[in-house]
mmCIF file with all atom_site columns, C-alpha atoms and ligand atoms in Angstrom:
data_model
loop_
_atom_site.group_PDB
_atom_site.id
_atom_site.type_symbol
_atom_site.label_atom_id
_atom_site.label_alt_id
_atom_site.label_comp_id
_atom_site.label_asym_id
_atom_site.label_entity_id
_atom_site.label_seq_id
_atom_site.pdbx_PDB_ins_code
_atom_site.Cartn_x
_atom_site.Cartn_y
_atom_site.Cartn_z
_atom_site.occupancy
_atom_site.B_iso_or_equiv
_atom_site.pdbx_formal_charge
_atom_site.auth_seq_id
_atom_site.auth_comp_id
_atom_site.auth_asym_id
_atom_site.auth_atom_id
_atom_site.pdbx_PDB_model_num
ATOM   1   C  CA  . MET A 1 1   ? 7.628  -51.396 45.835 1.00 53.00 ? 81  MET A CA  1
ATOM   2   C  CA  . ASN A 1 2   ? 8.027  -54.704 47.652 1.00 59.00 ? 82  ASN A CA  1
ATOM   3   C  CA  . GLU A 1 3   ? 11.713 -55.390 48.232 1.00 82.00 ? 83  GLU A CA  1
ATOM   4   C  CA  . THR A 1 4   ? 11.287 -58.523 50.305 1.00 91.00 ? 84  THR A CA  1
ATOM   5   C  CA  . PRO A 1 5   ? 13.256 -61.262 48.555 1.00 96.00 ? 85  PRO A CA  1
ATOM   6   C  CA  . TRP A 1 6   ? 11.171 -64.221 47.438 1.00 97.00 ? 86  TRP A CA  1
ATOM   7   C  CA  . TYR A 1 7   ? 13.199 -66.515 49.741 1.00 98.00 ? 87  TYR A CA  1
ATOM   8   C  CA  . HIS A 1 8   ? 12.556 -64.452 52.905 1.00 97.00 ? 88  HIS A CA  1
ATOM   9   C  CA  . GLU A 1 9   ? 11.207 -67.493 54.729 1.00 98.00 ? 89  GLU A CA  1
ATOM   10  C  CA  . GLY A 1 10  ? 14.479 -69.328 54.219 1.00 98.00 ? 90  GLY A CA  1
ATOM   11  C  CA  . LEU A 1 11  ? 15.498 -72.189 51.959 1.00 98.00 ? 91  LEU A CA  1
ATOM   12  C  CA  . ARG A 1 12  ? 16.314 -75.794 52.644 1.00 98.00 ? 92  ARG A CA  1
ATOM   13  C  CA  . PHE A 1 13  ? 19.882 -77.027 52.281 1.00 98.00 ? 93  PHE A CA  1
ATOM   14  C  CA  . CYS A 1 14  ? 21.805 -79.930 53.724 1.00 97.00 ? 94  CYS A CA  1
ATOM   15  C  CA  . CYS A 1 15  ? 24.975 -81.000 51.930 1.00 94.00 ? 95  CYS A CA  1
ATOM   16  C  CA  . THR A 1 16  ? 25.032 -84.718 51.201 1.00 92.00 ? 96  THR A CA  1
ATOM   17  C  CA  . GLY A 1 17  ? 28.793 -84.677 50.701 1.00 89.00 ? 97  GLY A CA  1
ATOM   18  C  CA  . CYS A 1 18  ? 28.477 -86.022 47.169 1.00 91.00 ? 98  CYS A CA  1
ATOM   19  C  CA  . GLY A 1 19  ? 31.379 -83.849 45.992 1.00 91.00 ? 99  GLY A CA  1
ATOM   20  C  CA  . GLY A 1 20  ? 29.503 -82.934 42.834 1.00 92.00 ? 100 GLY A CA  1
ATOM   21  C  CA  . CYS A 1 21  ? 30.156 -79.212 43.155 1.00 93.00 ? 101 CYS A CA  1
ATOM   22  C  CA  . CYS A 1 22  ? 33.906 -79.827 43.583 1.00 95.00 ? 102 CYS A CA  1
ATOM   23  C  CA  . GLY A 1 23  ? 34.306 -81.639 40.280 1.00 89.00 ? 103 GLY A CA  1
ATOM   24  C  CA  . GLY A 1 24  ? 32.640 -82.207 36.957 1.00 83.00 ? 104 GLY A CA  1
ATOM   25  C  CA  . ALA A 1 25  ? 32.728 -79.717 34.131 1.00 83.00 ? 105 ALA A CA  1
ATOM   26  C  CA  . PRO A 1 26  ? 35.682 -77.330 34.137 1.00 84.00 ? 106 PRO A CA  1
ATOM   27  C  CA  . GLY A 1 27  ? 35.073 -74.180 36.125 1.00 88.00 ? 107 GLY A CA  1
ATOM   28  C  CA  . TYR A 1 28  ? 36.678 -71.680 38.398 1.00 94.00 ? 108 TYR A CA  1
ATOM   29  C  CA  . ILE A 1 29  ? 37.243 -71.656 42.139 1.00 95.00 ? 109 ILE A CA  1
ATOM   30  C  CA  . TRP A 1 30  ? 38.311 -68.074 42.659 1.00 96.00 ? 110 TRP A CA  1
ATOM   31  C  CA  . VAL A 1 31  ? 40.731 -67.382 45.479 1.00 97.00 ? 111 VAL A CA  1
ATOM   32  C  CA  . ASN A 1 32  ? 42.184 -64.182 46.901 1.00 97.00 ? 112 ASN A CA  1
ATOM   33  C  CA  . GLN A 1 33  ? 45.388 -63.663 48.835 1.00 97.00 ? 113 GLN A CA  1
ATOM   34  C  CA  . ASP A 1 34  ? 43.790 -64.111 52.274 1.00 97.00 ? 114 ASP A CA  1
ATOM   35  C  CA  . GLU A 1 35  ? 42.340 -67.432 51.179 1.00 98.00 ? 115 GLU A CA  1
ATOM   36  C  CA  . ILE A 1 36  ? 45.644 -68.570 49.704 1.00 98.00 ? 116 ILE A CA  1
ATOM   37  C  CA  . ASN A 1 37  ? 47.397 -67.612 52.938 1.00 98.00 ? 117 ASN A CA  1
ATOM   38  C  CA  . ALA A 1 38  ? 44.905 -69.532 55.064 1.00 98.00 ? 118 ALA A CA  1
ATOM   39  C  CA  . MET A 1 39  ? 45.047 -72.672 52.909 1.00 98.00 ? 119 MET A CA  1
ATOM   40  C  CA  . ALA A 1 40  ? 48.847 -72.552 52.755 1.00 98.00 ? 120 ALA A CA  1
ATOM   41  C  CA  . ALA A 1 41  ? 49.046 -72.173 56.540 1.00 98.00 ? 121 ALA A CA  1
ATOM   42  C  CA  . ALA A 1 42  ? 46.744 -75.176 57.006 1.00 98.00 ? 122 ALA A CA  1
ATOM   43  C  CA  . LEU A 1 43  ? 49.207 -77.264 54.983 1.00 98.00 ? 123 LEU A CA  1
ATOM   44  C  CA  . GLY A 1 44  ? 52.272 -75.738 56.625 1.00 98.00 ? 124 GLY A CA  1
ATOM   45  C  CA  . MET A 1 45  ? 53.375 -74.304 53.292 1.00 98.00 ? 125 MET A CA  1
ATOM   46  C  CA  . ALA A 1 46  ? 54.612 -70.892 52.260 1.00 98.00 ? 126 ALA A CA  1
ATOM   47  C  CA  . PRO A 1 47  ? 51.876 -69.049 50.328 1.00 98.00 ? 127 PRO A CA  1
ATOM   48  C  CA  . GLU A 1 48  ? 54.182 -68.821 47.290 1.00 98.00 ? 128 GLU A CA  1
ATOM   49  C  CA  . ASP A 1 49  ? 54.670 -72.575 47.253 1.00 98.00 ? 129 ASP A CA  1
ATOM   50  C  CA  . PHE A 1 50  ? 50.948 -73.220 47.693 1.00 98.00 ? 130 PHE A CA  1
ATOM   51  C  CA  . GLU A 1 51  ? 50.225 -70.901 44.823 1.00 98.00 ? 131 GLU A CA  1
ATOM   52  C  CA  . LYS A 1 52  ? 52.733 -72.580 42.507 1.00 98.00 ? 132 LYS A CA  1
ATOM   53  C  CA  . LYS A 1 53  ? 51.297 -75.987 43.236 1.00 98.00 ? 133 LYS A CA  1
ATOM   54  C  CA  . PHE A 1 54  ? 47.558 -75.408 43.537 1.00 98.00 ? 134 PHE A CA  1
ATOM   55  C  CA  . VAL A 1 55  ? 46.675 -72.100 41.903 1.00 98.00 ? 135 VAL A CA  1
ATOM   56  C  CA  . ARG A 1 56  ? 46.650 -70.814 38.345 1.00 98.00 ? 136 ARG A CA  1
ATOM   57  C  CA  . CYS A 1 57  ? 45.965 -67.409 36.862 1.00 97.00 ? 137 CYS A CA  1
ATOM   58  C  CA  . GLU A 1 58  ? 42.948 -66.678 34.722 1.00 95.00 ? 138 GLU A CA  1
ATOM   59  C  CA  . GLY A 1 59  ? 43.316 -63.148 33.421 1.00 95.00 ? 139 GLY A CA  1
ATOM   60  C  CA  . ARG A 1 60  ? 43.891 -60.976 36.462 1.00 95.00 ? 140 ARG A CA  1
ATOM   61  C  CA  . ARG A 1 61  ? 42.222 -63.408 38.832 1.00 96.00 ? 141 ARG A CA  1
ATOM   62  C  CA  . ARG A 1 62  ? 43.435 -66.597 40.479 1.00 97.00 ? 142 ARG A CA  1
ATOM   63  C  CA  . THR A 1 63  ? 41.632 -69.913 40.628 1.00 97.00 ? 143 THR A CA  1
ATOM   64  C  CA  . LEU A 1 64  ? 42.402 -73.299 42.166 1.00 98.00 ? 144 LEU A CA  1
ATOM   65  C  CA  . ARG A 1 65  ? 43.741 -75.786 39.665 1.00 98.00 ? 145 ARG A CA  1
ATOM   66  C  CA  . GLU A 1 66  ? 41.668 -78.744 38.533 1.00 96.00 ? 146 GLU A CA  1
ATOM   67  C  CA  . ARG A 1 67  ? 42.723 -82.271 37.707 1.00 95.00 ? 147 ARG A CA  1
ATOM   68  C  CA  . SER A 1 68  ? 42.225 -83.639 34.207 1.00 93.00 ? 148 SER A CA  1
ATOM   69  C  CA  . ASN A 1 69  ? 38.863 -85.158 35.264 1.00 92.00 ? 149 ASN A CA  1
ATOM   70  C  CA  . GLY A 1 70  ? 37.586 -81.755 36.388 1.00 93.00 ? 150 GLY A CA  1
ATOM   71  C  CA  . ASP A 1 71  ? 38.024 -82.353 40.126 1.00 95.00 ? 151 ASP A CA  1
ATOM   72  C  CA  . CYS A 1 72  ? 39.286 -79.457 42.197 1.00 97.00 ? 152 CYS A CA  1
ATOM   73  C  CA  . VAL A 1 73  ? 42.893 -80.124 43.110 1.00 97.00 ? 153 VAL A CA  1
ATOM   74  C  CA  . LEU A 1 74  ? 41.912 -80.007 46.798 1.00 98.00 ? 154 LEU A CA  1
ATOM   75  C  CA  . LEU A 1 75  ? 39.194 -82.637 46.509 1.00 97.00 ? 155 LEU A CA  1
ATOM   76  C  CA  . ASP A 1 76  ? 40.214 -85.926 48.097 1.00 95.00 ? 156 ASP A CA  1
ATOM   77  C  CA  . ALA A 1 77  ? 39.766 -88.394 45.238 1.00 90.00 ? 157 ALA A CA  1
ATOM   78  C  CA  . GLU A 1 78  ? 38.786 -91.269 47.531 1.00 92.00 ? 158 GLU A CA  1
ATOM   79  C  CA  . THR A 1 79  ? 36.519 -89.685 50.110 1.00 93.00 ? 159 THR A CA  1
ATOM   80  C  CA  . ARG A 1 80  ? 35.177 -87.022 47.685 1.00 91.00 ? 160 ARG A CA  1
ATOM   81  C  CA  . ARG A 1 81  ? 35.552 -84.520 50.517 1.00 93.00 ? 161 ARG A CA  1
ATOM   82  C  CA  . CYS A 1 82  ? 37.445 -81.242 50.549 1.00 96.00 ? 162 CYS A CA  1
ATOM   83  C  CA  . SER A 1 83  ? 40.899 -81.795 52.006 1.00 96.00 ? 163 SER A CA  1
ATOM   84  C  CA  . LEU A 1 84  ? 40.926 -78.210 53.339 1.00 97.00 ? 164 LEU A CA  1
ATOM   85  C  CA  . TYR A 1 85  ? 37.268 -77.911 54.308 1.00 95.00 ? 165 TYR A CA  1
ATOM   86  C  CA  . GLU A 1 86  ? 37.842 -75.679 57.354 1.00 96.00 ? 166 GLU A CA  1
ATOM   87  C  CA  . VAL A 1 87  ? 39.648 -73.075 55.276 1.00 98.00 ? 167 VAL A CA  1
ATOM   88  C  CA  . ARG A 1 88  ? 37.883 -73.528 51.942 1.00 97.00 ? 168 ARG A CA  1
ATOM   89  C  CA  . PRO A 1 89  ? 37.414 -70.369 49.863 1.00 97.00 ? 169 PRO A CA  1
ATOM   90  C  CA  . ARG A 1 90  ? 34.361 -68.106 50.161 1.00 96.00 ? 170 ARG A CA  1
ATOM   91  C  CA  . GLN A 1 91  ? 33.058 -69.376 46.841 1.00 95.00 ? 171 GLN A CA  1
ATOM   92  C  CA  . CYS A 1 92  ? 32.737 -72.860 48.335 1.00 96.00 ? 172 CYS A CA  1
ATOM   93  C  CA  . ARG A 1 93  ? 31.603 -71.623 51.750 1.00 95.00 ? 173 ARG A CA  1
ATOM   94  C  CA  . SER A 1 94  ? 28.713 -69.657 50.323 1.00 96.00 ? 174 SER A CA  1
ATOM   95  C  CA  . TRP A 1 95  ? 27.344 -72.326 47.937 1.00 96.00 ? 175 TRP A CA  1
ATOM   96  C  CA  . PRO A 1 96  ? 24.491 -72.763 47.087 1.00 97.00 ? 176 PRO A CA  1
ATOM   97  C  CA  . PHE A 1 97  ? 23.409 -69.283 48.153 1.00 97.00 ? 177 PHE A CA  1
ATOM   98  C  CA  . TRP A 1 98  ? 25.025 -67.413 45.277 1.00 96.00 ? 178 TRP A CA  1
ATOM   99  C  CA  . PRO A 1 99  ? 23.242 -64.396 43.768 1.00 96.00 ? 179 PRO A CA  1
ATOM   100 C  CA  . SER A 1 100 ? 22.841 -66.254 40.482 1.00 96.00 ? 180 SER A CA  1
ATOM   101 C  CA  . ASN A 1 101 ? 21.027 -69.098 42.267 1.00 97.00 ? 181 ASN A CA  1
ATOM   102 C  CA  . LEU A 1 102 ? 18.747 -66.812 44.264 1.00 97.00 ? 182 LEU A CA  1
ATOM   103 C  CA  . ARG A 1 103 ? 17.588 -64.415 41.584 1.00 97.00 ? 183 ARG A CA  1
ATOM   104 C  CA  . THR A 1 104 ? 14.272 -66.159 40.987 1.00 97.00 ? 184 THR A CA  1
ATOM   105 C  CA  . PRO A 1 105 ? 12.498 -69.323 42.180 1.00 98.00 ? 185 PRO A CA  1
ATOM   106 C  CA  . ALA A 1 106 ? 13.354 -70.840 38.782 1.00 98.00 ? 186 ALA A CA  1
ATOM   107 C  CA  . ASP A 1 107 ? 17.058 -70.204 39.407 1.00 98.00 ? 187 ASP A CA  1
ATOM   108 C  CA  . TRP A 1 108 ? 16.760 -71.923 42.769 1.00 98.00 ? 188 TRP A CA  1
ATOM   109 C  CA  . ALA A 1 109 ? 14.909 -74.847 41.164 1.00 98.00 ? 189 ALA A CA  1
ATOM   110 C  CA  . ARG A 1 110 ? 17.778 -75.226 38.674 1.00 98.00 ? 190 ARG A CA  1
ATOM   111 C  CA  . THR A 1 111 ? 20.215 -75.210 41.606 1.00 97.00 ? 191 THR A CA  1
ATOM   112 C  CA  . CYS A 1 112 ? 18.186 -77.922 43.334 1.00 98.00 ? 192 CYS A CA  1
ATOM   113 C  CA  . ASN A 1 113 ? 18.487 -80.018 40.171 1.00 97.00 ? 193 ASN A CA  1
ATOM   114 C  CA  . ASP A 1 114 ? 22.257 -79.594 40.132 1.00 94.00 ? 194 ASP A CA  1
ATOM   115 C  CA  . CYS A 1 115 ? 22.904 -80.051 43.855 1.00 96.00 ? 195 CYS A CA  1
ATOM   116 C  CA  . PRO A 1 116 ? 21.241 -82.934 45.721 1.00 97.00 ? 196 PRO A CA  1
ATOM   117 C  CA  . GLY A 1 117 ? 21.569 -81.059 49.016 1.00 97.00 ? 197 GLY A CA  1
ATOM   118 C  CA  . ALA A 1 118 ? 19.699 -77.960 47.852 1.00 98.00 ? 198 ALA A CA  1
ATOM   119 C  CA  . GLY A 1 119 ? 15.996 -77.906 48.594 1.00 98.00 ? 199 GLY A CA  1
ATOM   120 C  CA  . VAL A 1 120 ? 16.196 -80.614 51.265 1.00 97.00 ? 200 VAL A CA  1
ATOM   121 C  CA  . GLY A 1 121 ? 17.006 -80.840 54.954 1.00 96.00 ? 201 GLY A CA  1
ATOM   122 C  CA  . ARG A 1 122 ? 17.342 -77.968 57.376 1.00 96.00 ? 202 ARG A CA  1
ATOM   123 C  CA  . ARG A 1 123 ? 15.615 -74.700 56.561 1.00 98.00 ? 203 ARG A CA  1
ATOM   124 C  CA  . VAL A 1 124 ? 18.420 -72.157 56.433 1.00 98.00 ? 204 VAL A CA  1
ATOM   125 C  CA  . PRO A 1 125 ? 17.220 -68.822 57.826 1.00 98.00 ? 205 PRO A CA  1
ATOM   126 C  CA  . PHE A 1 126 ? 17.053 -65.767 55.585 1.00 98.00 ? 206 PHE A CA  1
ATOM   127 C  CA  . GLU A 1 127 ? 19.826 -63.967 57.520 1.00 97.00 ? 207 GLU A CA  1
ATOM   128 C  CA  . GLU A 1 128 ? 22.233 -66.861 56.966 1.00 97.00 ? 208 GLU A CA  1
ATOM   129 C  CA  . ILE A 1 129 ? 21.395 -66.985 53.257 1.00 98.00 ? 209 ILE A CA  1
ATOM   130 C  CA  . GLU A 1 130 ? 22.051 -63.261 52.967 1.00 97.00 ? 210 GLU A CA  1
ATOM   131 C  CA  . GLN A 1 131 ? 25.433 -63.605 54.672 1.00 96.00 ? 211 GLN A CA  1
ATOM   132 C  CA  . CYS A 1 132 ? 26.437 -66.127 52.019 1.00 96.00 ? 212 CYS A CA  1
ATOM   133 C  CA  . ARG A 1 133 ? 24.975 -64.087 49.171 1.00 96.00 ? 213 ARG A CA  1
ATOM   134 C  CA  . VAL A 1 134 ? 26.943 -61.026 50.259 1.00 93.00 ? 214 VAL A CA  1
ATOM   135 C  CA  . MET A 1 135 ? 30.117 -62.976 51.102 1.00 90.00 ? 215 MET A CA  1
ATOM   136 C  CA  . ILE A 1 136 ? 30.587 -64.051 47.507 1.00 83.00 ? 216 ILE A CA  1
ATOM   137 C  CA  . GLN A 1 137 ? 30.263 -60.492 46.225 1.00 75.00 ? 217 GLN A CA  1
ATOM   138 C  CA  . VAL A 1 138 ? 33.053 -58.877 48.279 1.00 63.00 ? 218 VAL A CA  1
HETATM 139 S  S1  . SF4 B 2 .   ? 26.732 -80.766 45.045 1.00 76.53 ? 470 SF4 B S1  1
HETATM 140 FE FE1 . SF4 B 2 .   ? 25.524 -80.073 46.821 1.00 76.53 ? 470 SF4 B FE1 1
HETATM 141 S  S2  . SF4 B 2 .   ? 25.218 -81.927 48.054 1.00 76.53 ? 470 SF4 B S2  1
HETATM 142 FE FE2 . SF4 B 2 .   ? 26.936 -82.339 46.642 1.00 76.53 ? 470 SF4 B FE2 1
HETATM 143 S  S3  . SF4 B 2 .   ? 28.798 -81.755 47.797 1.00 76.53 ? 470 SF4 B S3  1
HETATM 144 FE FE3 . SF4 B 2 .   ? 28.144 -79.969 46.613 1.00 76.53 ? 470 SF4 B FE3 1
HETATM 145 S  S4  . SF4 B 2 .   ? 26.868 -78.793 48.061 1.00 76.53 ? 470 SF4 B S4  1
HETATM 146 FE FE4 . SF4 B 2 .   ? 27.022 -80.865 48.874 1.00 76.53 ? 470 SF4 B FE4 1
HETATM 147 S  S1  . SF4 B 2 .   ? 38.312 -75.963 47.711 1.00 76.53 ? 471 SF4 B S1  1
HETATM 148 FE FE1 . SF4 B 2 .   ? 37.331 -77.723 48.655 1.00 76.53 ? 471 SF4 B FE1 1
HETATM 149 S  S2  . SF4 B 2 .   ? 35.145 -77.187 48.723 1.00 76.53 ? 471 SF4 B S2  1
HETATM 150 FE FE2 . SF4 B 2 .   ? 36.127 -75.824 47.231 1.00 76.53 ? 471 SF4 B FE2 1
HETATM 151 S  S3  . SF4 B 2 .   ? 35.897 -76.823 45.231 1.00 76.53 ? 471 SF4 B S3  1
HETATM 152 FE FE3 . SF4 B 2 .   ? 37.891 -77.443 46.081 1.00 76.53 ? 471 SF4 B FE3 1
HETATM 153 S  S4  . SF4 B 2 .   ? 37.493 -79.364 47.141 1.00 76.53 ? 471 SF4 B S4  1
HETATM 154 FE FE4 . SF4 B 2 .   ? 35.507 -78.363 46.824 1.00 76.53 ? 471 SF4 B FE4 1
#
């Protein structure tokens, strides 16, 4: 049985900074306590205060709030850049190399349609892709 993933030669990705994945249709930006702590520290806030202001519960999980237009609450409305980029959650860090986007070449093609940075630019090595793919699952 051949277990070599179809993307073993790497995939191209270079973020254009369009901000598309940080806004649009309502979604979830899952965060855990370590991520909340890091983002709160970056803003000089207590984690509890950060959570009250920027996080909401969805069942037993926590997600960053969104504005009424669908933008993530941490997206700078003018620059369309993440205001906490250095400490952004794993979900954002690992995009677009999520398991759901890597399952088949067709899934990756769909991702390339949704994200203008996917499929272009630097060829990201397989090892780096795998780090992202695993990161989002733990
Ligand atoms: S949609 Fe793609 S190109 Fe646009 S900001 Fe997100 S990762 Fe970057
Ligand atoms: S935390 Fe930053 S990178 Fe993640 S969705 Fe919000 S603005 Fe985008």
